[in-house]
């Protein structure tokens, strides 16, 4: 592998390497709880409006509309919430936030940028969820489809995607995990040994 | 190979905060140290480190191929019998590996000598792939280091590509990542791989090793009860194989990173096997299993546990007497012996070179300094340049 070309990574996207939201939201939305799915990924599509959906699926115009309305409600319920407009705009971009009034007071939320739909044709019923995106240069969400809990669904130029069943199931009530804690006992044993591993890491 | 002093960047701790590098100082002592850097020539990098790294990796794979087919050797490697078939299957299926780090003693000339292969759970990945890259970028922009300076560090680029290739191999679009609780360093390493996975178009989920669940259908699950389909685990195979859920690994049908065949490489028994198969190779040190110690002609040997991390339980033995010893919780599975070969010294510092591989490609180096000849977990990390 001898060569004279540069020997280091050509470029690294520094924005995407930043860890802290420049400003932390009050609430990060509710991360949905899902069933242990032993099944496969599903096809999903993102639409930016009811018309966008209807144009793609003329036979499902009514579903496009109800799914949109569901997503709007879900967006308000679970989307990220900020104390001030400027906090919200730092993350999502100028003019991308709106004020929401509640009994408990007012806060700021990003505008819904689209909604994800899957199983539109299924007799068992479709599933929809709100999508957000950021126009802010300083945000790792810039030009990405982002779910209410901050899940990154990829580049926002993409309109169709495979998503795991878990990102579609909204609120299952059953868990099928039988037991936990079956890994990690060696660490507890070795940690109690004493002072050598001061850091407590188990890499090498 | 030179050690060159340089002023620290004035704002580096704030930068570290911003980028989430939380473990630059551990237990009140510096871990990331940018008061100096190491300088290499391109020749030193390419001929003495890059090429031998890829050669040794090939030799290591030859060892795996031999060991998976021998019950006697699997026993010598202290691998529980329950996993022999799984390891052999994983090797024959060519389950893809992500990365490894070879540790070398190198004096700036002559052959670099292999100390060991961290093939299963290597850390200091973030510092190497990203943080020292950023350091060079900023020191060059500030005019503190020559413009033409380079760095042997294509780690991040290669990790992103490799993760995409692994996703394609398994036909997946999501990966789980796991490490143990209560360690900023391991969490930071895993977060870095999550970032690389995102960059390669994958979605990522995290679960602590201790929180992994066993689901009704035999799958492993995360705390949200999602099935774990593919798991990068910064947790040693030799631990997992001996724990309660070890028996469930086979039925759980997980795409593992690293794959289970790496149990053979992240094992100090690798060292005597390499010496048997490639005797007198310039990059190898003579090494012996405990039961063949009588063959050793060296007067000074290093005794290492078959399983150990961060220099724990290593002793230096001279004419049968222990002259230096590092404590630790390892050693119950036995030891191997390796010819003593000192690290180079720069002032009071003993310097170890970690040479990274992403799959089978050499991808960069990292440097650790320790005040003791045995590099341990409190050694400091220094950046490097090529000039």
Coordinates of C-alpha atoms in Angstrom, one line a residue:
Chain A
X1 CA 0.0 0.0 0.0
X2 CA 2.9 2.4 -0.6
X3 CA 1.7 5.7 -2.1
X4 CA 2.3 9.4 -2.0
X5 CA -1.3 10.5 -1.6
X6 CA -2.5 12.0 1.6
X7 CA -2.7 9.5 4.4
X8 CA -5.5 10.9 6.4
X9 CA -9.3 11.2 6.0
X10 CA -9.8 13.8 3.4
X11 CA -12.6 15.6 5.1
X12 CA -14.8 15.2 8.2
X13 CA -18.2 16.9 8.5
X14 CA -17.5 18.8 11.7
X15 CA -21.2 19.8 12.2
X16 CA -22.3 16.2 12.3
X17 CA -19.6 15.4 14.9
X18 CA -20.9 18.1 17.3
X19 CA -22.6 16.5 20.3
X20 CA -24.5 19.0 22.2
X21 CA -27.6 20.5 20.7
X22 CA -26.5 24.1 20.8
X23 CA -29.5 24.5 23.0
X24 CA -31.2 21.6 24.8
X25 CA -35.0 21.3 24.2
X26 CA -37.3 21.2 27.3
X27 CA -38.6 17.9 26.2
X28 CA -37.2 15.7 23.4
X29 CA -40.5 14.3 22.5
X30 CA -41.8 11.0 23.7
X31 CA -39.7 8.0 22.5
X32 CA -42.4 5.5 21.6
X33 CA -42.3 2.1 23.2
X34 CA -42.3 -0.8 20.8
X35 CA -42.9 -4.6 20.7
X36 CA -40.0 -6.9 20.2
X37 CA -40.5 -7.5 16.6
X38 CA -39.3 -10.7 15.1
X39 CA -40.4 -9.4 11.7
X40 CA -39.1 -7.5 8.7
X41 CA -38.7 -3.9 7.6
X42 CA -41.6 -2.0 6.0
X43 CA -41.8 0.4 3.1
X44 CA -42.6 3.9 4.1
X45 CA -42.9 7.2 2.3
X46 CA -42.7 10.8 3.4
X47 CA -45.1 13.4 2.0
X48 CA -44.8 17.1 2.5
X49 CA -48.5 17.8 2.3
X50 CA -51.9 16.3 1.7
X51 CA -51.7 17.1 -2.0
X52 CA -48.3 15.5 -2.2
X53 CA -49.8 12.3 -0.8
X54 CA -52.9 12.5 -2.9
X55 CA -51.0 13.1 -6.1
X56 CA -48.9 9.9 -5.4
X57 CA -51.9 7.9 -4.3
X58 CA -55.1 9.3 -6.0
X59 CA -57.1 6.3 -4.9
X60 CA -56.4 7.0 -1.2
X61 CA -57.1 10.7 -1.0
X62 CA -59.3 10.4 2.1
X63 CA -56.6 8.4 3.9
X64 CA -54.0 10.9 2.9
X65 CA -56.1 13.6 4.6
X66 CA -56.8 11.7 7.9
X67 CA -53.2 10.5 8.1
X68 CA -52.1 14.1 7.8
X69 CA -54.4 15.2 10.5
X70 CA -53.2 12.4 12.8
X71 CA -49.6 13.4 12.2
X72 CA -50.4 17.1 13.0
X73 CA -51.9 16.0 16.3
X74 CA -49.0 13.7 17.0
X75 CA -46.5 16.4 16.2
X76 CA -48.1 18.7 18.8
X77 CA -48.2 16.0 21.4
X78 CA -44.7 14.5 20.9
X79 CA -42.5 17.0 19.0
X80 CA -39.6 18.8 20.6
X81 CA -40.5 21.8 22.7
X82 CA -38.4 24.9 23.5
X83 CA -38.7 27.7 26.0
X84 CA -37.9 30.5 23.5
X85 CA -38.2 31.1 19.8
X86 CA -34.5 31.6 19.5
X87 CA -33.6 28.3 21.1
X88 CA -35.9 26.5 18.7
X89 CA -34.7 28.4 15.7
X90 CA -31.1 27.7 16.6
X91 CA -31.9 24.0 16.1
X92 CA -34.4 24.2 13.3
X93 CA -33.6 27.4 11.4
X94 CA -35.1 30.9 11.1
X95 CA -38.9 31.1 10.8
X96 CA -39.2 27.3 11.3
X97 CA -40.8 27.5 14.7
X98 CA -44.3 28.4 16.0
X99 CA -45.6 29.2 19.4
X100 CA -47.9 26.8 21.1
X101 CA -50.3 27.8 24.0
X102 CA -51.1 25.4 26.7
X103 CA -52.7 25.8 30.1
X104 CA -49.3 25.3 31.6
X105 CA -47.8 28.2 29.6
X106 CA -46.5 28.7 26.1
X107 CA -43.5 27.2 24.3
X108 CA -42.0 26.9 20.8
X109 CA -42.1 23.9 18.5
X110 CA -40.6 23.3 15.0
X111 CA -43.1 23.3 12.1
X112 CA -44.0 19.9 10.8
X113 CA -42.1 19.4 7.6
X114 CA -43.9 16.3 6.4
X115 CA -45.5 13.0 7.5
X116 CA -44.4 9.5 7.1
X117 CA -46.9 7.0 5.9
X118 CA -46.8 3.2 5.6
X119 CA -49.1 0.3 5.1
X120 CA -51.4 2.8 3.3
X121 CA -53.0 0.0 1.3
X122 CA -53.1 -2.5 4.2
X123 CA -56.6 -3.5 5.3
X124 CA -55.2 -3.6 8.9
X125 CA -54.8 0.1 8.7
X126 CA -52.1 2.6 7.9
X127 CA -49.6 4.2 10.1
X128 CA -48.5 7.8 10.1
X129 CA -46.0 10.0 12.0
X130 CA -44.8 13.6 11.8
X131 CA -41.5 14.5 10.3
X132 CA -39.4 17.5 11.1
X133 CA -36.3 18.9 9.4
X134 CA -33.8 21.7 10.1
X135 CA -32.7 24.6 7.9
X136 CA -30.0 25.6 10.4
X137 CA -26.4 25.4 9.4
X138 CA -25.5 24.6 13.0
X139 CA -27.8 21.6 13.4
X140 CA -27.0 18.0 12.8
X141 CA -30.6 17.7 11.7
X142 CA -30.0 20.0 8.7
X143 CA -31.7 18.5 5.6
X144 CA -32.6 15.3 7.4
X145 CA -36.0 13.7 8.1
X146 CA -36.3 13.7 11.9
X147 CA -39.0 11.9 13.9
X148 CA -40.6 13.5 17.0
X149 CA -38.1 11.7 19.3
X150 CA -35.1 12.9 17.3
X151 CA -34.7 9.7 15.3
X152 CA -32.9 10.4 12.1
X153 CA -34.6 8.8 9.0
X154 CA -32.0 10.1 6.5
X155 CA -31.5 12.7 3.9
X156 CA -34.7 14.7 3.3
X157 CA -34.3 14.5 -0.5
X158 CA -35.3 10.8 0.0
X159 CA -39.0 10.2 0.0
X160 CA -39.3 6.5 0.3
X161 CA -37.4 4.3 2.7
X162 CA -37.3 1.0 4.5
X163 CA -38.0 1.4 8.1
X164 CA -37.9 -1.2 10.8
X165 CA -41.3 -2.2 12.2
X166 CA -40.4 -0.6 15.5
X167 CA -40.4 2.9 14.0
X168 CA -44.0 2.3 12.9
X169 CA -45.6 0.7 15.9
X170 CA -46.8 3.6 18.0
X171 CA -47.9 2.4 21.4
X172 CA -47.9 -1.4 22.0
X173 CA -48.8 -2.5 25.5
X174 CA -47.1 -5.8 25.8
X175 CA -43.4 -6.7 26.3
X176 CA -42.1 -10.0 25.5
X177 CA -38.7 -9.7 27.0
X178 CA -38.4 -12.5 29.6
X179 CA -35.2 -11.5 31.5
X180 CA -32.4 -9.0 31.5
X181 CA -29.0 -8.8 33.0
X182 CA -27.6 -11.9 31.5
X183 CA -24.5 -10.0 30.2
X184 CA -22.2 -7.9 32.2
X185 CA -21.4 -10.0 35.3
X186 CA -17.7 -10.4 34.4
X187 CA -17.4 -6.6 34.6
X188 CA -18.9 -6.5 38.1
X189 CA -16.6 -9.3 39.2
X190 CA -13.5 -7.7 37.8
X191 CA -14.4 -4.2 38.9
X192 CA -14.7 -5.3 42.5
X193 CA -11.1 -6.6 42.3
X194 CA -9.7 -3.2 43.2
X195 CA -7.7 -0.3 42.0
X196 CA -6.0 -1.4 38.8
X197 CA -8.7 -0.5 36.3
X198 CA -9.2 3.0 37.5
X199 CA -11.3 4.0 34.5
X200 CA -13.5 1.0 34.6
X201 CA -13.5 0.6 30.8
X202 CA -13.5 -2.8 29.2
X203 CA -12.0 -1.9 25.8
X204 CA -8.3 -2.4 25.4
Chain B
X1 CA 10.5 9.5 14.9
X2 CA 10.8 12.6 17.1
X3 CA 8.9 13.9 20.1
X4 CA 8.3 17.6 19.5
X5 CA 7.0 20.1 22.1
X6 CA 4.2 22.5 21.0
X7 CA 1.9 24.9 22.8
X8 CA -1.6 23.5 23.4
X9 CA -4.5 25.1 21.6
X10 CA -5.9 27.7 24.0
X11 CA -9.5 26.6 23.6
X12 CA -9.2 22.9 23.3
X13 CA -11.1 22.0 26.4
X14 CA -14.1 24.0 25.3
X15 CA -13.9 22.3 21.9
X16 CA -13.8 18.9 23.6
X17 CA -17.0 19.9 25.4
X18 CA -18.7 21.0 22.2
X19 CA -17.7 17.7 20.4
X20 CA -18.6 15.5 23.3
X21 CA -15.0 14.3 24.1
X22 CA -15.7 13.8 27.8
X23 CA -12.8 11.6 28.8
X24 CA -9.8 13.8 27.9
X25 CA -9.0 14.0 31.6
X26 CA -9.7 10.9 33.8
X27 CA -9.5 10.7 37.6
X28 CA -7.9 14.1 37.7
X29 CA -5.1 13.1 35.3
X30 CA -4.5 14.1 31.7
X31 CA -5.3 11.5 29.2
X32 CA -5.3 13.6 26.0
X33 CA -1.9 15.4 26.0
X34 CA -1.2 17.9 23.3
X35 CA 1.8 19.5 24.9
X36 CA 3.9 17.5 22.4
X37 CA 3.4 15.4 19.3
X38 CA 5.4 12.7 17.5
X39 CA 6.8 13.3 14.1
X40 CA 7.4 10.5 11.6
X41 CA 8.8 10.4 8.0
X42 CA 6.5 9.0 5.3
X43 CA 9.0 6.2 4.9
X44 CA 8.8 5.2 8.5
X45 CA 5.0 5.2 8.3
X46 CA 4.7 3.3 5.0
X47 CA 7.5 0.8 5.3
X48 CA 7.8 0.2 9.0
X49 CA 4.2 0.4 10.2
X50 CA 1.6 0.4 7.4
X51 CA 2.9 -2.5 5.3
X52 CA 3.8 -4.8 8.4
X53 CA 0.3 -4.1 9.8
X54 CA -1.4 -5.5 6.8
X55 CA 1.1 -8.4 6.6
X56 CA 0.6 -9.4 10.2
X57 CA -3.1 -9.2 9.8
X58 CA -2.9 -11.8 7.0
X59 CA -0.7 -14.0 9.3
X60 CA -3.3 -13.6 12.0
X61 CA -6.0 -14.8 9.7
X62 CA -3.9 -17.8 8.9
X63 CA -3.8 -18.6 12.6
X64 CA -7.6 -18.4 12.8
X65 CA -7.9 -20.8 9.9
X66 CA -5.7 -23.3 11.7
X67 CA -7.2 -22.9 15.2
X68 CA -10.9 -23.2 14.1
X69 CA -10.1 -26.6 12.7
X70 CA -8.3 -28.0 15.7
X71 CA -10.0 -29.0 19.0
X72 CA -6.6 -29.2 20.7
X73 CA -5.8 -25.6 19.8
X74 CA -9.3 -24.3 20.6
X75 CA -8.7 -25.8 24.1
X76 CA -5.3 -24.1 24.3
X77 CA -7.0 -20.8 23.4
X78 CA -9.3 -21.4 26.4
X79 CA -12.5 -21.2 24.3
X80 CA -15.4 -23.0 25.9
X81 CA -16.4 -26.0 23.9
X82 CA -20.0 -24.8 23.5
X83 CA -18.7 -22.1 21.1
X84 CA -16.4 -24.1 18.9
X85 CA -19.1 -24.8 16.2
X86 CA -20.3 -21.2 16.3
X87 CA -16.8 -19.9 15.8
X88 CA -16.1 -22.3 13.0
X89 CA -19.4 -21.4 11.3
X90 CA -18.8 -17.7 11.7
X91 CA -15.3 -18.1 10.1
X92 CA -16.5 -20.3 7.3
X93 CA -19.3 -17.8 6.5
X94 CA -16.7 -15.1 6.5
X95 CA -18.7 -12.9 8.8
X96 CA -17.3 -9.5 8.2
X97 CA -15.1 -7.8 10.8
X98 CA -15.0 -4.0 11.5
X99 CA -11.7 -3.1 13.0
X100 CA -8.6 -4.1 15.1
X101 CA -5.6 -2.4 16.7
X102 CA -2.1 -4.0 16.6
X103 CA 0.2 -2.8 19.4
X104 CA 3.9 -2.3 18.4
X105 CA 7.2 -1.4 19.9
X106 CA 9.0 0.7 17.3
X107 CA 12.2 2.7 17.7
X108 CA 12.0 4.8 14.5
X109 CA 14.2 2.3 12.7
X110 CA 14.4 -1.4 12.3
X111 CA 11.3 -3.7 12.4
X112 CA 8.3 -2.7 14.6
X113 CA 7.7 -5.6 17.0
X114 CA 4.2 -6.8 17.6
X115 CA 3.2 -6.9 21.3
X116 CA -0.4 -8.0 20.8
X117 CA -3.6 -7.8 18.7
X118 CA -6.6 -6.0 20.1
X119 CA -9.0 -7.5 17.6
X120 CA -12.3 -7.6 19.6
X121 CA -12.7 -4.4 21.7
X122 CA -10.1 -1.8 20.9
X123 CA -10.6 1.7 22.3
X124 CA -8.9 5.1 21.7
X125 CA -10.7 5.1 18.4
X126 CA -12.4 8.5 18.7
X127 CA -9.1 10.1 19.8
X128 CA -7.4 8.5 16.8
X129 CA -9.9 8.9 14.0
X130 CA -11.4 12.2 14.9
X131 CA -9.8 14.2 17.7
X132 CA -6.1 14.0 16.6
X133 CA -7.3 14.8 13.0
X134 CA -9.0 17.9 14.3
X135 CA -5.9 18.8 16.3
X136 CA -3.7 18.7 13.2
X137 CA -6.3 20.6 11.1
X138 CA -6.4 23.4 13.7
X139 CA -2.6 23.6 14.4
X140 CA -1.9 23.8 10.7
X141 CA -4.6 26.5 10.2
X142 CA -3.1 28.4 13.2
X143 CA 0.4 28.2 11.5
X144 CA 1.8 26.2 14.4
X145 CA 2.6 23.2 12.2
X146 CA 3.8 23.1 8.6
X147 CA 1.2 23.2 5.9
X148 CA 2.5 20.0 4.2
X149 CA 2.2 18.0 7.4
X150 CA 0.1 14.9 7.1
X151 CA -1.1 12.3 9.5
X152 CA -1.4 8.5 9.2
X153 CA -5.1 8.5 9.9
X154 CA -7.8 7.5 7.4
X155 CA -9.8 5.8 10.2
X156 CA -13.0 7.7 10.0
X157 CA -13.2 7.5 6.2
X158 CA -12.6 3.8 6.3
X159 CA -14.9 3.1 9.2
X160 CA -17.8 4.8 7.3
X161 CA -17.1 2.8 4.2
X162 CA -16.7 -0.4 6.1
X163 CA -20.0 0.0 8.0
X164 CA -21.8 0.6 4.7
X165 CA -20.2 -2.6 3.3
X166 CA -21.3 -4.6 6.4
X167 CA -24.8 -3.2 6.1
X168 CA -24.9 -4.3 2.5
X169 CA -23.5 -7.8 3.4
X170 CA -26.3 -8.4 6.0
X171 CA -28.9 -6.4 4.1
X172 CA -29.7 -4.1 7.0
X173 CA -30.4 -0.4 7.6
X174 CA -30.0 -0.3 11.3
X175 CA -27.5 -1.4 14.0
X176 CA -27.5 -1.6 17.7
X177 CA -24.5 -0.5 19.7
X178 CA -23.6 -1.5 23.2
X179 CA -21.0 -1.0 26.0
X180 CA -21.0 -1.2 29.8
X181 CA -22.5 1.3 32.2
X182 CA -20.5 3.9 34.0
X183 CA -17.6 4.4 31.6
X184 CA -17.3 7.7 29.6
X185 CA -14.5 6.2 27.6
X186 CA -16.3 3.2 26.3
X187 CA -19.5 5.2 25.8
X188 CA -17.5 7.8 23.8
X189 CA -16.0 5.1 21.7
X190 CA -19.3 3.5 20.9
X191 CA -20.9 6.9 20.2
X192 CA -18.2 7.6 17.7
X193 CA -19.0 4.4 15.9
X194 CA -22.7 5.4 16.0
X195 CA -21.7 8.6 14.3
X196 CA -19.8 6.8 11.7
X197 CA -22.8 4.5 11.1
X198 CA -25.1 7.5 10.7
X199 CA -22.6 8.9 8.2
X200 CA -22.8 5.7 6.2
X201 CA -26.6 5.9 6.1
X202 CA -27.5 3.5 8.9
X203 CA -29.8 4.3 11.7
X204 CA -28.4 3.4 15.2
X205 CA -29.7 2.5 18.6
X206 CA -27.9 2.1 21.8
X207 CA -28.3 -0.3 24.7
X208 CA -26.0 -0.9 27.7
X209 CA -24.6 -4.5 27.9
X210 CA -26.2 -4.9 31.3
X211 CA -29.6 -3.9 30.0
X212 CA -29.7 -6.4 27.1
X213 CA -32.8 -8.7 27.4
X214 CA -33.7 -12.1 26.2
X215 CA -37.0 -12.2 24.4
X216 CA -39.6 -14.9 24.2
X217 CA -38.6 -15.8 20.6
X218 CA -35.0 -16.3 21.6
X219 CA -33.8 -12.9 20.3
X220 CA -31.9 -10.4 22.4
X221 CA -33.8 -7.1 23.0
X222 CA -33.0 -3.5 24.0
X223 CA -34.7 -1.6 26.7
X224 CA -37.5 -0.6 24.4
X225 CA -38.0 -4.3 23.6
X226 CA -36.8 -3.9 20.1
X227 CA -35.2 -6.9 18.6
X228 CA -31.4 -6.7 18.4
X229 CA -30.6 -7.8 14.8
X230 CA -27.1 -6.5 14.5
X231 CA -25.0 -5.6 17.5
X232 CA -21.7 -3.8 17.8
X233 CA -20.6 -4.7 21.3
X234 CA -17.6 -3.1 23.1
X235 CA -17.5 -6.0 25.4
X236 CA -15.1 -9.0 25.2
X237 CA -16.3 -12.3 23.7
X238 CA -14.4 -14.2 26.4
X239 CA -16.7 -12.5 29.0
X240 CA -19.9 -13.0 27.0
X241 CA -19.1 -16.7 26.4
X242 CA -18.9 -17.3 30.2
X243 CA -22.0 -15.3 31.3
X244 CA -25.6 -16.4 31.7
X245 CA -26.8 -15.3 28.3
X246 CA -23.8 -16.9 26.6
X247 CA -25.9 -20.1 26.1
X248 CA -28.5 -18.0 24.2
X249 CA -26.1 -16.5 21.7
X250 CA -26.6 -19.1 19.1
X251 CA -30.4 -18.9 19.0
X252 CA -30.4 -15.1 19.1
X253 CA -29.2 -15.0 15.5
X254 CA -27.4 -11.7 15.9
X255 CA -25.1 -10.2 13.3
X256 CA -22.2 -9.6 15.6
X257 CA -19.5 -7.0 15.4
X258 CA -16.9 -8.1 16.0
X259 CA -17.8 -11.5 14.7
X260 CA -17.3 -14.4 17.1
X261 CA -14.3 -15.8 15.1
X262 CA -12.4 -12.9 16.5
X263 CA -12.3 -14.7 19.9
X264 CA -9.2 -16.4 18.4
X265 CA -7.4 -13.1 17.6
X266 CA -8.2 -11.1 20.8
X267 CA -6.5 -13.9 22.7
X268 CA -2.8 -13.8 23.9
X269 CA -2.5 -17.5 22.8
X270 CA -2.3 -15.9 19.3
X271 CA 1.3 -14.8 20.0
X272 CA 2.9 -18.2 20.5
X273 CA 0.8 -19.5 17.5
X274 CA 2.1 -16.8 15.3
X275 CA 5.7 -17.6 16.3
X276 CA 5.1 -21.3 15.6
X277 CA 3.6 -20.6 12.1
X278 CA 5.9 -17.8 11.2
X279 CA 9.1 -18.3 13.2
X280 CA 11.7 -15.5 13.1
X281 CA 9.4 -13.1 11.3
X282 CA 11.1 -9.7 11.7
X283 CA 7.9 -8.1 13.2
X284 CA 7.3 -10.9 15.7
X285 CA 8.7 -11.6 19.1
X286 CA 9.5 -15.1 20.2
X287 CA 6.5 -16.4 22.2
X288 CA 5.7 -19.6 24.1
X289 CA 2.8 -21.4 25.7
X290 CA 3.3 -22.2 29.3
X291 CA 3.9 -25.9 28.7
X292 CA 6.7 -25.2 26.2
X293 CA 8.6 -22.7 28.3
X294 CA 11.6 -25.0 28.4
X295 CA 12.1 -24.2 24.7
X296 CA 12.7 -20.5 25.5
X297 CA 16.3 -19.4 25.2
X298 CA 15.7 -15.8 26.2
X299 CA 16.8 -14.8 29.7
X300 CA 14.2 -12.0 29.9
X301 CA 10.5 -12.8 29.2
X302 CA 7.2 -11.1 29.6
X303 CA 4.4 -13.2 31.2
X304 CA 0.9 -12.2 29.9
X305 CA -2.5 -13.7 30.9
X306 CA -4.3 -15.4 27.9
X307 CA -7.1 -12.9 28.6
X308 CA -6.3 -9.4 29.9
X309 CA -6.8 -5.8 29.2
X310 CA -4.9 -2.6 29.6
X311 CA -1.6 -4.2 30.8
X312 CA -3.2 -5.9 33.8
X313 CA -1.4 -8.9 35.4
X314 CA 1.6 -8.6 33.2
X315 CA 5.0 -9.4 34.7
X316 CA 8.6 -9.1 33.4
X317 CA 10.7 -12.1 34.3
X318 CA 14.5 -12.2 34.2
X319 CA 16.4 -15.4 34.8
X320 CA 13.3 -16.9 36.4
X321 CA 12.8 -14.0 38.8
X322 CA 9.9 -11.5 38.5
X323 CA 11.5 -8.0 38.2
X324 CA 8.3 -6.0 37.4
X325 CA 4.7 -6.7 37.9
X326 CA 1.4 -5.0 37.1
X327 CA -1.6 -6.2 39.3
X328 CA -5.0 -7.0 38.0
X329 CA -8.0 -9.4 38.1
X330 CA -6.9 -11.7 35.2
X331 CA -4.9 -14.9 34.8
X332 CA -7.2 -17.7 35.8
X333 CA -7.1 -19.1 32.2
X334 CA -3.3 -19.3 32.1
X335 CA -0.5 -17.4 30.7
X336 CA 1.8 -17.1 27.7
X337 CA 5.4 -15.9 27.6
X338 CA 6.9 -13.4 25.1
X339 CA 10.5 -12.4 24.6
X340 CA 11.2 -9.1 26.4
X341 CA 11.6 -6.2 24.0
X342 CA 11.6 -2.6 25.5
X343 CA 9.5 0.3 24.3
X344 CA 11.5 3.3 23.0
X345 CA 12.0 6.0 25.6
X346 CA 11.6 9.7 25.0
X347 CA 12.7 11.4 28.2
X348 CA 10.8 9.5 31.0
X349 CA 8.1 8.3 28.6
X350 CA 7.8 4.8 27.3
X351 CA 5.9 5.1 24.0
X352 CA 3.6 2.4 22.4
X353 CA 2.3 2.6 18.9
X354 CA -1.2 1.3 18.2
X355 CA -1.7 0.6 14.5
X356 CA -5.3 0.4 13.3
X357 CA -6.9 -1.8 10.8
X358 CA -10.3 -1.4 9.3
X359 CA -11.1 -4.9 8.1
X360 CA -7.8 -5.8 6.3
X361 CA -6.6 -2.3 5.5
X362 CA -4.1 -0.4 7.6
X363 CA -5.9 2.8 8.6
X364 CA -3.7 4.9 10.9
X365 CA -1.8 5.0 14.2
X366 CA -2.2 6.2 17.8
X367 CA 0.5 6.9 20.4
X368 CA 0.4 6.2 24.1
X369 CA 2.9 7.3 26.7
X370 CA 3.4 5.7 30.1
X371 CA 5.9 6.4 32.8
X372 CA 6.2 2.6 33.3
X373 CA 7.5 0.1 30.7
X374 CA 4.1 -1.6 30.9
X375 CA 1.5 0.6 29.2
X376 CA -1.5 0.7 31.4
X377 CA -4.9 2.3 31.5
X378 CA -3.7 5.6 32.8
X379 CA -1.2 6.2 30.0
X380 CA -1.5 9.4 28.0
X381 CA -2.6 9.8 24.3
X382 CA -0.5 12.1 22.1
X383 CA -1.1 13.1 18.5
X384 CA 1.3 12.6 15.6
X385 CA 2.2 14.0 12.2
X386 CA 4.0 12.9 9.1
X387 CA 6.6 15.4 7.8

